[in-house]
Amino acid sequence: MKYYSLNRKALEVSFKEAVIKGLAEDKGLYFPENITPLPTSFFENIDALSDVEIAFEAIKQFVTPEIPEPILKKILEETLCFDFPIVDIHKNISTLELFHGPTMAFKDVGARFMARCLGYFNQDNTNEVTVLVATSGDTGAAVANGFLGVKDVKVVILYPSNKVSDIQEKQITSLGQNISALEVLGTFDDCQAMVKNAFLDKDIIQKIQLTSANSINVARWLPQMFYFFIAYKKLYKTHKDIVFSVPSGNFGNVCAGMMAQQLGLPVRHFIAANNDNNVVTKYLKTQLYTPVKSVQTISNAMDVGDPSNFIRIQEIYKNKFDNLQNNLSSFSFNNTQTRAAMLEIYTNNGYVADPHGAVGYLGCKAYLEKNPKAHCVFLETAHPTKFLEVVEDVINTKQTLPEQIQAVIDNKKVATTISNYSELKTFLLLHKGTQV
Ligand SMILES: *Cc1c(COP(=O)(O)O)cnc(C)c1O
């Protein structure tokens, strides 16, 4: 498959090049040249297929022939080695739990898939690749875990100081080997801006092969389609009018759902559930897209003021506002509403939601008010104990830590503090070619 840049000033590239480059030379995000829908029969008989078989059919056209089919099967088996259960919350609301992977957030799937693609592309390559990634918490954790020990791949993670949870910080800073953590005195947007700068800095890119593992990277973004297929497989025999409410930050996940819909998945509608960082909610009301500085909330993985994947969503709907509005609604909820939702889900349904999932739940409720016949699935994007302090405070109940979290909690934090771009540049150039 060929990919073009959404800024349309760079050459088309193969899947391999798109993965290795991350972002096109003209700063544009890559987008697949064609999207060929799967046959209707695939969806009619989807319950006969395993998750790996479904994922294979969904992603095949986007990654072959650069990843040969037998290798793709193996990568998918290693990527999807945990469950994605659906839990009914009440009559027309269910949740899809995406937190059963090694770092207990949905980003594990994208990170594991991308790490294995890069590992495959790098197998005969003697050049080292550096994965440079900005994180609001979960990306860093998933990328550190997914890439740990991958040959000839070095990972540098930038995270905003004091703005990720203690557990997330441990997941990012304590693995060692080929993973380095940079603690940035600033916000997530500052981290993201520094990463973007590095990609455009000739001094760096002449010496270091950089790639990104944010959802701007097609190998991180596209595998997120699998969730929507897997949920559909579990629900379609018993439910009609399935809609998804996706707690959204950089909008990679909801955009992947829309790609699944382009492949023919019968999804009636998407809901982008936002916290106070709500540029898209406002855009859908006013048609004015006004990026702002992010504000800090209790659902910190969604504290994004200028969501990078929104441009892909615009592309999917051919930049036609009406098309977009027919397929996407967006609502935003503040911390007080989010806390109240966590308590409500716990009290009424005995379910412990994390703050991100709770925002998704509120998105479902808002949509169902006007569309009572739909069945709304909100994505539970992280395990509640990743946000232990707020969860225990709101529902006033002690939580037991799952083994994945227990395993890192007592590890030692190792991070380098930086406060501006020139310090990042110095770090990258200094550590070039060495194991850090
Ligand atoms: C990353 C993340 C999100 C936001 O996902 P996007 O694809 O950036 O919109 C939501 N919830 C959690 C827990 C996350 O880690």
PDB file of C-alpha atoms in Angstrom, residues 268-412:
ATOM      1  CA  ARG A 268     -24.126   3.608  13.066  1.00  0.00           C
ATOM      2  CA  HIS A 269     -22.287   6.545  14.658  1.00  0.00           C
ATOM      3  CA  PHE A 270     -19.229   7.631  16.623  1.00  0.00           C
ATOM      4  CA  ILE A 271     -19.064   9.784  19.698  1.00  0.00           C
ATOM      5  CA  ALA A 272     -15.842  11.565  20.573  1.00  0.00           C
ATOM      6  CA  ALA A 273     -16.050  11.987  24.332  1.00  0.00           C
ATOM      7  CA  ASN A 274     -13.844  14.840  25.530  1.00  0.00           C
ATOM      8  CA  ASN A 275     -12.824  16.327  28.832  1.00  0.00           C
ATOM      9  CA  ASP A 276     -12.325  20.102  29.112  1.00  0.00           C
ATOM     10  CA  ASN A 277      -9.908  19.890  26.190  1.00  0.00           C
ATOM     11  CA  ASN A 278     -12.703  20.176  23.714  1.00  0.00           C
ATOM     12  CA  VAL A 279     -11.626  21.789  20.416  1.00  0.00           C
ATOM     13  CA  VAL A 280     -13.487  19.148  18.442  1.00  0.00           C
ATOM     14  CA  THR A 281     -16.685  19.449  20.464  1.00  0.00           C
ATOM     15  CA  LYS A 282     -16.561  23.160  19.692  1.00  0.00           C
ATOM     16  CA  TYR A 283     -15.716  22.569  16.046  1.00  0.00           C
ATOM     17  CA  LEU A 284     -18.793  20.406  15.531  1.00  0.00           C
ATOM     18  CA  LYS A 285     -20.919  23.229  16.927  1.00  0.00           C
ATOM     19  CA  THR A 286     -19.285  26.187  15.209  1.00  0.00           C
ATOM     20  CA  GLN A 287     -17.262  24.787  12.267  1.00  0.00           C
ATOM     21  CA  LEU A 288     -14.328  26.723  13.716  1.00  0.00           C
ATOM     22  CA  TYR A 289     -11.277  24.682  14.606  1.00  0.00           C
ATOM     23  CA  THR A 290      -9.295  26.648  17.179  1.00  0.00           C
ATOM     24  CA  PRO A 291      -6.362  24.792  18.776  1.00  0.00           C
ATOM     25  CA  VAL A 292      -5.603  25.930  22.308  1.00  0.00           C
ATOM     26  CA  LYS A 293      -3.129  25.084  25.056  1.00  0.00           C
ATOM     27  CA  SER A 294      -4.177  21.933  26.870  1.00  0.00           C
ATOM     28  CA  VAL A 295      -5.562  22.118  30.386  1.00  0.00           C
ATOM     29  CA  GLN A 296      -4.933  19.476  33.018  1.00  0.00           C
ATOM     30  CA  THR A 297      -7.782  17.141  33.989  1.00  0.00           C
ATOM     31  CA  ILE A 298      -8.244  13.852  35.837  1.00  0.00           C
ATOM     32  CA  SER A 299      -8.418  12.052  32.473  1.00  0.00           C
ATOM     33  CA  ASN A 300      -4.892  13.197  31.624  1.00  0.00           C
ATOM     34  CA  ALA A 301      -4.360  10.992  28.570  1.00  0.00           C
ATOM     35  CA  MET A 302      -6.920  13.199  26.828  1.00  0.00           C
ATOM     36  CA  ASP A 303      -5.347  16.532  27.767  1.00  0.00           C
ATOM     37  CA  VAL A 304      -4.601  17.519  24.193  1.00  0.00           C
ATOM     38  CA  GLY A 305      -5.221  21.007  22.844  1.00  0.00           C
ATOM     39  CA  ASP A 306      -4.602  20.307  19.155  1.00  0.00           C
ATOM     40  CA  PRO A 307      -5.416  16.677  18.333  1.00  0.00           C
ATOM     41  CA  SER A 308      -3.024  15.479  15.661  1.00  0.00           C
ATOM     42  CA  ASN A 309      -5.305  12.895  14.046  1.00  0.00           C
ATOM     43  CA  PHE A 310      -8.204  15.238  13.454  1.00  0.00           C
ATOM     44  CA  ILE A 311      -6.818  15.973  10.001  1.00  0.00           C
ATOM     45  CA  ARG A 312      -7.134  12.268   9.144  1.00  0.00           C
ATOM     46  CA  ILE A 313     -10.764  12.362  10.197  1.00  0.00           C
ATOM     47  CA  GLN A 314     -11.315  15.338   7.898  1.00  0.00           C
ATOM     48  CA  GLU A 315      -9.713  13.353   5.086  1.00  0.00           C
ATOM     49  CA  ILE A 316     -11.945  10.310   5.683  1.00  0.00           C
ATOM     50  CA  TYR A 317     -14.993  12.520   5.265  1.00  0.00           C
ATOM     51  CA  LYS A 318     -13.447  14.369   2.306  1.00  0.00           C
ATOM     52  CA  ASN A 319     -13.374  17.622   4.267  1.00  0.00           C
ATOM     53  CA  LYS A 320     -17.167  17.823   4.067  1.00  0.00           C
ATOM     54  CA  PHE A 321     -18.591  19.104   7.311  1.00  0.00           C
ATOM     55  CA  ASP A 322     -22.014  17.495   6.755  1.00  0.00           C
ATOM     56  CA  ASN A 323     -20.482  14.079   6.190  1.00  0.00           C
ATOM     57  CA  LEU A 324     -18.497  14.410   9.367  1.00  0.00           C
ATOM     58  CA  GLN A 325     -21.454  15.608  11.379  1.00  0.00           C
ATOM     59  CA  ASN A 326     -23.558  12.650  10.191  1.00  0.00           C
ATOM     60  CA  ASN A 327     -20.976  10.237  11.549  1.00  0.00           C
ATOM     61  CA  LEU A 328     -19.547  11.967  14.577  1.00  0.00           C
ATOM     62  CA  SER A 329     -20.976  13.672  17.628  1.00  0.00           C
ATOM     63  CA  SER A 330     -18.825  15.118  20.354  1.00  0.00           C
ATOM     64  CA  PHE A 331     -19.548  16.071  23.941  1.00  0.00           C
ATOM     65  CA  SER A 332     -17.271  17.394  26.629  1.00  0.00           C
ATOM     66  CA  PHE A 333     -17.397  16.831  30.382  1.00  0.00           C
ATOM     67  CA  ASN A 334     -15.519  18.454  33.228  1.00  0.00           C
ATOM     68  CA  ASN A 335     -13.825  16.808  36.218  1.00  0.00           C
ATOM     69  CA  THR A 336     -16.883  17.154  38.458  1.00  0.00           C
ATOM     70  CA  GLN A 337     -19.094  15.409  35.919  1.00  0.00           C
ATOM     71  CA  THR A 338     -16.471  12.729  35.385  1.00  0.00           C
ATOM     72  CA  ARG A 339     -16.203  12.002  39.103  1.00  0.00           C
ATOM     73  CA  ALA A 340     -19.990  11.875  39.414  1.00  0.00           C
ATOM     74  CA  ALA A 341     -20.118   9.403  36.514  1.00  0.00           C
ATOM     75  CA  MET A 342     -17.502   7.152  38.145  1.00  0.00           C
ATOM     76  CA  LEU A 343     -19.545   7.112  41.324  1.00  0.00           C
ATOM     77  CA  GLU A 344     -22.796   6.507  39.416  1.00  0.00           C
ATOM     78  CA  ILE A 345     -21.407   3.547  37.475  1.00  0.00           C
ATOM     79  CA  TYR A 346     -20.019   2.064  40.673  1.00  0.00           C
ATOM     80  CA  THR A 347     -23.125   2.625  42.791  1.00  0.00           C
ATOM     81  CA  ASN A 348     -25.714   1.583  40.209  1.00  0.00           C
ATOM     82  CA  ASN A 349     -23.854  -1.099  38.330  1.00  0.00           C
ATOM     83  CA  GLY A 350     -21.024  -2.230  40.587  1.00  0.00           C
ATOM     84  CA  TYR A 351     -18.483  -1.382  37.894  1.00  0.00           C
ATOM     85  CA  VAL A 352     -15.228   0.461  38.553  1.00  0.00           C
ATOM     86  CA  ALA A 353     -14.472   2.793  35.635  1.00  0.00           C
ATOM     87  CA  ASP A 354     -11.329   4.844  35.207  1.00  0.00           C
ATOM     88  CA  PRO A 355     -11.735   8.588  34.509  1.00  0.00           C
ATOM     89  CA  HIS A 356     -11.303   8.130  30.730  1.00  0.00           C
ATOM     90  CA  GLY A 357     -13.899   5.372  30.547  1.00  0.00           C
ATOM     91  CA  ALA A 358     -16.220   7.508  32.665  1.00  0.00           C
ATOM     92  CA  VAL A 359     -15.997  10.323  30.106  1.00  0.00           C
ATOM     93  CA  GLY A 360     -16.873   7.729  27.439  1.00  0.00           C
ATOM     94  CA  TYR A 361     -19.863   6.600  29.501  1.00  0.00           C
ATOM     95  CA  LEU A 362     -21.100  10.186  29.727  1.00  0.00           C
ATOM     96  CA  GLY A 363     -20.749  10.408  25.945  1.00  0.00           C
ATOM     97  CA  CYS A 364     -23.054   7.386  25.634  1.00  0.00           C
ATOM     98  CA  LYS A 365     -25.648   8.893  27.956  1.00  0.00           C
ATOM     99  CA  ALA A 366     -25.663  12.204  26.106  1.00  0.00           C
ATOM    100  CA  TYR A 367     -26.091  10.491  22.734  1.00  0.00           C
ATOM    101  CA  LEU A 368     -28.775   8.060  23.939  1.00  0.00           C
ATOM    102  CA  GLU A 369     -30.959  10.901  25.171  1.00  0.00           C
ATOM    103  CA  LYS A 370     -31.783  11.731  21.564  1.00  0.00           C
ATOM    104  CA  ASN A 371     -31.209   8.262  20.098  1.00  0.00           C
ATOM    105  CA  PRO A 372     -32.777   5.876  22.605  1.00  0.00           C
ATOM    106  CA  LYS A 373     -32.842   2.897  20.214  1.00  0.00           C
ATOM    107  CA  ALA A 374     -29.078   2.734  19.734  1.00  0.00           C
ATOM    108  CA  HIS A 375     -26.724   0.458  21.639  1.00  0.00           C
ATOM    109  CA  CYS A 376     -23.737   2.412  22.845  1.00  0.00           C
ATOM    110  CA  VAL A 377     -20.355   0.866  23.583  1.00  0.00           C
ATOM    111  CA  PHE A 378     -17.893   3.054  25.441  1.00  0.00           C
ATOM    112  CA  LEU A 379     -14.248   2.097  25.302  1.00  0.00           C
ATOM    113  CA  GLU A 380     -12.591   1.515  28.659  1.00  0.00           C
ATOM    114  CA  THR A 381      -9.167   2.692  27.604  1.00  0.00           C
ATOM    115  CA  ALA A 382      -7.211   2.122  30.819  1.00  0.00           C
ATOM    116  CA  HIS A 383      -7.427  -0.051  33.915  1.00  0.00           C
ATOM    117  CA  PRO A 384      -8.861   1.948  36.857  1.00  0.00           C
ATOM    118  CA  THR A 385      -5.834   1.271  39.067  1.00  0.00           C
ATOM    119  CA  LYS A 386      -3.634   3.268  36.663  1.00  0.00           C
ATOM    120  CA  PHE A 387      -5.464   6.260  38.143  1.00  0.00           C
ATOM    121  CA  LEU A 388      -5.529   4.866  41.659  1.00  0.00           C
ATOM    122  CA  GLU A 389      -5.667   8.074  43.641  1.00  0.00           C
ATOM    123  CA  VAL A 390      -8.719   9.548  41.982  1.00  0.00           C
ATOM    124  CA  VAL A 391     -10.518   6.202  41.625  1.00  0.00           C
ATOM    125  CA  GLU A 392     -10.131   5.282  45.309  1.00  0.00           C
ATOM    126  CA  ASP A 393     -11.069   8.787  46.348  1.00  0.00           C
ATOM    127  CA  VAL A 394     -14.256   8.888  44.269  1.00  0.00           C
ATOM    128  CA  ILE A 395     -15.672   5.456  45.040  1.00  0.00           C
ATOM    129  CA  ASN A 396     -14.150   5.295  48.511  1.00  0.00           C
ATOM    130  CA  THR A 397     -13.034   1.689  48.086  1.00  0.00           C
ATOM    131  CA  LYS A 398      -9.539   0.230  48.136  1.00  0.00           C
ATOM    132  CA  GLN A 399      -8.466  -1.352  44.844  1.00  0.00           C
ATOM    133  CA  THR A 400      -6.207  -4.362  44.439  1.00  0.00           C
ATOM    134  CA  LEU A 401      -3.365  -3.841  42.030  1.00  0.00           C
ATOM    135  CA  PRO A 402      -3.237  -6.251  39.090  1.00  0.00           C
ATOM    136  CA  GLU A 403       0.030  -8.130  38.597  1.00  0.00           C
ATOM    137  CA  GLN A 404       1.122  -6.000  35.619  1.00  0.00           C
ATOM    138  CA  ILE A 405       1.087  -2.911  37.860  1.00  0.00           C
ATOM    139  CA  GLN A 406       2.493  -4.671  40.903  1.00  0.00           C
ATOM    140  CA  ALA A 407       5.479  -5.636  38.790  1.00  0.00           C
ATOM    141  CA  VAL A 408       6.638  -2.032  38.216  1.00  0.00           C
ATOM    142  CA  ILE A 409       5.478  -0.167  41.294  1.00  0.00           C
ATOM    143  CA  ASP A 410       8.633  -0.723  43.351  1.00  0.00           C
ATOM    144  CA  ASN A 411      11.040  -0.199  40.456  1.00  0.00           C
ATOM    145  CA  LYS A 412      13.493   2.672  40.482  1.00  0.00           C
TER     146      LYS A 412
END
